[in-house]
Coordinates of C-alpha atoms in Angstrom, one line a residue:
M26 CA 0.0 0.0 0.0
D27 CA 1.3 3.4 -0.9
Y28 CA 0.3 5.5 2.1
S29 CA 1.8 8.8 1.0
C30 CA -0.2 9.5 -2.1
S31 CA -3.4 8.6 -3.9
K32 CA -1.9 6.6 -6.8
S33 CA -3.1 3.3 -5.2
L34 CA -6.7 4.8 -5.2
A35 CA -6.6 6.0 -8.8
L36 CA -7.9 9.3 -7.5
E37 CA -6.3 12.7 -8.2
S38 CA -5.0 14.6 -5.2
L39 CA -6.7 18.0 -5.1
Y40 CA -5.9 20.9 -2.8
F41 CA -8.1 23.4 -1.0
D42 CA -6.7 26.8 0.1
I43 CA -7.8 27.4 3.7
P44 CA -9.7 30.7 3.6
K45 CA -9.3 31.4 7.3
L46 CA -7.9 30.2 10.7
L47 CA -4.7 28.7 9.3
A48 CA -2.5 29.3 6.2
G49 CA -1.8 26.5 3.7
Q50 CA -3.5 23.9 1.6
V51 CA -5.5 20.8 2.6
R52 CA -5.2 17.8 0.4
Y53 CA -8.4 15.9 -0.5
V54 CA -9.8 13.5 -3.0
L55 CA -13.3 13.4 -4.5
K56 CA -14.9 10.2 -5.8
K57 CA -18.1 11.1 -7.6
R58 CA -21.2 8.8 -7.6
S59 CA -21.6 6.4 -10.4
S60 CA -23.4 7.9 -13.4
S61 CA -25.4 4.7 -13.5
S62 CA -26.8 5.1 -10.0
P63 CA -30.6 5.4 -9.9
D64 CA -32.1 8.9 -9.4
S65 CA -33.7 7.6 -6.2
A66 CA -30.3 7.0 -4.6
D67 CA -29.0 9.3 -1.9
Q68 CA -27.2 12.1 -3.9
N69 CA -25.8 13.9 -0.8
P70 CA -22.1 13.2 -0.4
V71 CA -20.3 11.5 2.5
L72 CA -17.2 13.2 4.1
L73 CA -14.6 10.8 5.4
L74 CA -12.5 12.1 8.3
P75 CA -9.3 10.2 9.3
G76 CA -7.8 10.1 12.8
A77 CA -4.7 11.4 14.5
L78 CA -1.6 11.4 12.1
D79 CA -3.7 9.5 9.5
T80 CA -3.8 10.1 5.8
L81 CA -6.9 9.3 3.9
E82 CA -5.2 6.1 2.5
M83 CA -4.4 4.8 6.0
A84 CA -8.0 5.2 7.1
F85 CA -10.3 4.9 4.2
T86 CA -8.8 3.0 1.2
K87 CA -11.5 0.3 1.6
Q88 CA -14.3 2.8 1.5
L89 CA -12.8 4.9 -1.4
T90 CA -12.4 1.7 -3.5
S91 CA -15.5 -0.3 -2.6
F92 CA -18.1 1.8 -0.9
D93 CA -21.6 2.2 -2.3
P94 CA -21.0 3.6 -5.9
A95 CA -24.3 5.6 -5.6
L96 CA -22.5 7.8 -3.1
T97 CA -20.2 10.7 -3.7
L98 CA -17.2 10.5 -1.3
V99 CA -14.9 13.2 -0.1
A100 CA -11.8 12.4 2.0
W101 CA -8.9 14.5 3.3
D102 CA -5.6 14.4 5.0
P103 CA -6.4 16.4 8.1
P104 CA -4.6 19.8 8.5
G105 CA -1.0 19.1 9.5
Y106 CA -1.0 15.5 8.5
G107 CA 0.0 13.6 5.3
L108 CA 0.0 15.8 2.2
S109 CA -1.7 18.5 4.3
A110 CA 1.5 18.8 6.3
N111 CA 2.2 22.3 4.9
V112 CA -0.5 23.5 7.3
A113 CA 1.1 24.5 10.6
K114 CA -1.0 22.6 13.1
I115 CA -1.7 24.5 16.3
W116 CA -1.7 22.1 19.2
D117 CA -4.3 23.4 21.6
D118 CA -7.8 22.7 22.9
Q119 CA -9.3 24.3 19.8
M120 CA -7.7 22.0 17.2
F121 CA -10.8 19.8 16.7
L122 CA -13.0 22.9 16.2
R123 CA -10.6 24.3 13.7
D124 CA -10.6 21.1 11.7
A125 CA -14.4 21.0 11.8
E126 CA -14.6 24.6 10.5
I127 CA -12.0 23.9 7.7
A128 CA -13.9 20.7 6.7
A129 CA -17.1 22.6 6.6
D130 CA -15.5 25.3 4.4
L131 CA -14.2 22.5 2.1
M132 CA -17.6 21.0 1.6
K133 CA -19.0 24.5 0.9
Y134 CA -16.3 25.2 -1.6
L135 CA -17.2 21.9 -3.4
G136 CA -20.8 23.1 -3.6
F137 CA -22.3 20.6 -1.2
T138 CA -25.2 22.1 0.9
K139 CA -26.0 18.9 2.7
F140 CA -23.8 15.9 3.5
S141 CA -23.1 13.1 6.0
V142 CA -19.8 12.5 7.9
I143 CA -17.9 9.3 8.8
G144 CA -15.2 10.0 11.3
W145 CA -12.6 7.7 12.7
S146 CA -10.8 8.4 16.0
D147 CA -10.0 12.1 16.0
G148 CA -12.1 12.4 12.9
A149 CA -15.1 11.2 15.0
M150 CA -14.7 14.2 17.4
T151 CA -14.3 16.5 14.4
A152 CA -17.5 15.0 12.9
L153 CA -19.5 15.6 16.1
I154 CA -18.3 19.2 16.4
M155 CA -19.3 19.7 12.7
A156 CA -22.7 18.3 13.4
A157 CA -23.2 20.5 16.4
K158 CA -21.9 23.7 14.7
H159 CA -23.4 23.1 11.3
S160 CA -26.6 21.2 12.0
E161 CA -28.3 22.7 8.9
V162 CA -25.9 20.8 6.6
V163 CA -24.8 17.7 8.4
Q164 CA -27.5 15.0 7.9
R165 CA -26.0 11.9 9.4
V166 CA -22.9 11.0 11.4
V167 CA -20.9 7.8 12.0
A168 CA -18.5 8.2 14.9
I169 CA -16.0 5.4 15.1
A170 CA -13.7 5.0 18.1
G171 CA -14.3 8.5 19.3
N172 CA -14.3 10.0 22.8
A173 CA -16.0 13.3 23.8
L174 CA -14.2 13.4 27.2
L175 CA -10.8 12.5 28.6
H176 CA -10.3 10.7 31.9
S177 CA -7.2 10.0 33.9
L178 CA -7.2 6.4 32.4
D179 CA -7.0 7.8 28.9
I180 CA -4.0 10.0 29.8
D181 CA -2.3 6.9 31.3
I182 CA -3.0 5.0 28.1
Y183 CA -1.5 7.7 25.9
E184 CA 1.6 8.0 28.1
G185 CA 2.0 4.2 27.9
C186 CA 2.2 4.3 24.1
R187 CA 4.2 7.5 23.5
E188 CA 7.1 5.5 22.0
I189 CA 6.0 4.6 18.5
D190 CA 8.9 2.2 18.1
K191 CA 7.1 -0.1 20.6
W192 CA 3.9 -0.2 18.5
D193 CA 2.8 -3.1 16.4
P194 CA 4.6 -2.9 13.0
S195 CA 1.2 -2.6 11.2
A196 CA 0.5 0.6 13.1
K197 CA 3.9 2.3 13.1
E198 CA 5.3 1.4 9.7
P199 CA 2.7 3.5 7.7
L200 CA 3.5 6.5 9.8
Y201 CA 7.3 6.1 9.2
V202 CA 6.6 5.8 5.4
V203 CA 4.7 9.1 5.4
Y204 CA 6.6 11.2 7.9
G205 CA 9.9 9.5 8.7
K206 CA 10.7 8.3 12.2
D207 CA 11.6 11.6 13.7
K208 CA 8.6 13.6 12.4
A209 CA 6.2 10.8 13.3
N210 CA 7.4 10.8 16.9
Q211 CA 7.3 14.6 17.0
L212 CA 3.7 14.7 15.8
W213 CA 2.6 11.9 18.1
N214 CA 4.2 13.5 21.2
S215 CA 2.6 16.8 20.4
W216 CA -0.7 15.0 20.2
C217 CA -0.2 13.3 23.5
D218 CA 0.9 16.6 25.1
T219 CA -2.3 18.3 23.8
M220 CA -4.5 15.6 25.3
K221 CA -2.8 16.1 28.6
N222 CA -3.4 19.8 28.4
I223 CA -7.1 19.4 27.5
Y224 CA -7.5 17.0 30.5
S225 CA -5.7 19.4 32.9
Q226 CA -7.0 22.7 31.7
K227 CA -10.5 21.9 30.3
G228 CA -11.5 19.1 32.5
G229 CA -11.0 16.7 29.6
D230 CA -13.8 18.2 27.5
I231 CA -13.0 17.5 23.8
C232 CA -16.6 17.8 22.5
G233 CA -18.8 16.7 25.4
S234 CA -20.2 20.2 25.9
V235 CA -21.6 20.3 22.3
L236 CA -23.2 16.9 22.1
A237 CA -26.6 18.2 23.0
E238 CA -26.4 20.4 19.9
V239 CA -26.1 17.5 17.5
D240 CA -29.4 17.0 15.8
A241 CA -28.2 14.5 13.1
P242 CA -28.8 10.8 13.6
T243 CA -25.5 9.3 14.8
L244 CA -24.2 5.8 14.6
V245 CA -21.6 5.1 17.3
I246 CA -19.2 2.3 16.4
H247 CA -16.6 1.0 18.8
G248 CA -14.6 -2.1 19.7
K249 CA -15.6 -3.9 22.9
Q250 CA -11.9 -4.6 23.6
D251 CA -10.4 -1.4 22.3
P252 CA -7.0 -1.0 24.1
V253 CA -6.6 2.7 23.3
V254 CA -10.1 4.2 23.6
P255 CA -12.1 2.3 26.3
V256 CA -15.6 1.3 25.3
D257 CA -17.1 3.4 28.0
H258 CA -16.6 6.3 25.7
A259 CA -19.1 4.8 23.2
H260 CA -21.7 4.4 25.9
Y261 CA -21.2 8.0 26.9
L262 CA -21.8 9.2 23.4
A263 CA -24.8 7.0 22.9
K264 CA -26.3 8.3 26.2
N265 CA -25.7 12.0 25.5
L266 CA -26.6 12.2 21.8
K267 CA -30.2 12.8 21.0
H268 CA -30.5 10.5 18.1
A269 CA -27.9 7.8 18.5
C270 CA -27.6 4.0 18.1
T271 CA -24.6 1.9 18.9
S272 CA -22.7 -1.0 17.4
L273 CA -20.0 -2.7 19.4
P274 CA -18.0 -5.2 17.3
M275 CA -15.8 -7.7 19.2
Q276 CA -12.6 -6.7 17.5
N277 CA -10.0 -4.4 19.0
M278 CA -10.3 -1.0 17.4
I279 CA -6.6 -1.2 16.6
R280 CA -7.7 -3.4 13.8
M281 CA -9.1 -0.4 12.1
S282 CA -9.9 -1.9 8.7
A283 CA -12.3 -4.4 10.2
I284 CA -14.2 -1.8 12.0
L285 CA -14.4 0.6 9.1
N286 CA -15.7 -2.3 7.0
T287 CA -18.4 -2.7 9.6
A288 CA -19.3 1.0 9.2
T289 CA -19.6 0.3 5.4
L290 CA -22.0 -2.6 6.0
L291 CA -24.1 -0.7 8.5
W292 CA -24.4 2.5 6.4
Q293 CA -27.2 1.2 4.2
A294 CA -29.3 0.3 7.3
F295 CA -28.7 3.6 9.0

């Protein structure tokens, strides 16, 4: 798998000039719905939001190559990651809100007035903030392995996995391909430090305070044995979102592709 560019997806890398908040360009791909799709099919697009340090290839190759052809798909490398690394990421408690606003600007730039969002990990938090702040355009949300709040246990988990060299090869090698060893560790440690700061300075609130503003139906997907994001976070989301249903696959969320495939299968019934 070529993690660093979209050649493996046969999709052209496009770039969006960020109009506000940060300087730089965000890389995205656009897969248009099949021209043979029936007119009755859902014509509103789906925005795919990867997680921390992810590129769109790392998180969503399966969806971009074999998702429902009746859907238009948009995916990006989040600001500061992958081929959007030219954007100087600001590591603070507003970074998920900034990503949400930039993603909303991207969809507006593409001319989409209504769309749904599938977010993985950090992308799940970004998706929920988008749904809260832009309820008039976000129709549905799938939040995979997300957490609205941080607890002391979460911080202990992050501290325990700071050293990327100790990760499973399937998790660390894609990061080293994209960033190199030094840059990957720099980014990951900045992420861990930011989570610690959100916990100590904001009581761990990532997006818990805006969940009540989410009107879109939300599918919460989580692994029962997730070793990085405990499953209690999924129960919290389901309890505090107005229109939520939950799927708890048995696999560890570290096996991301299996869980994202579950999201693909459940989308039609959602």
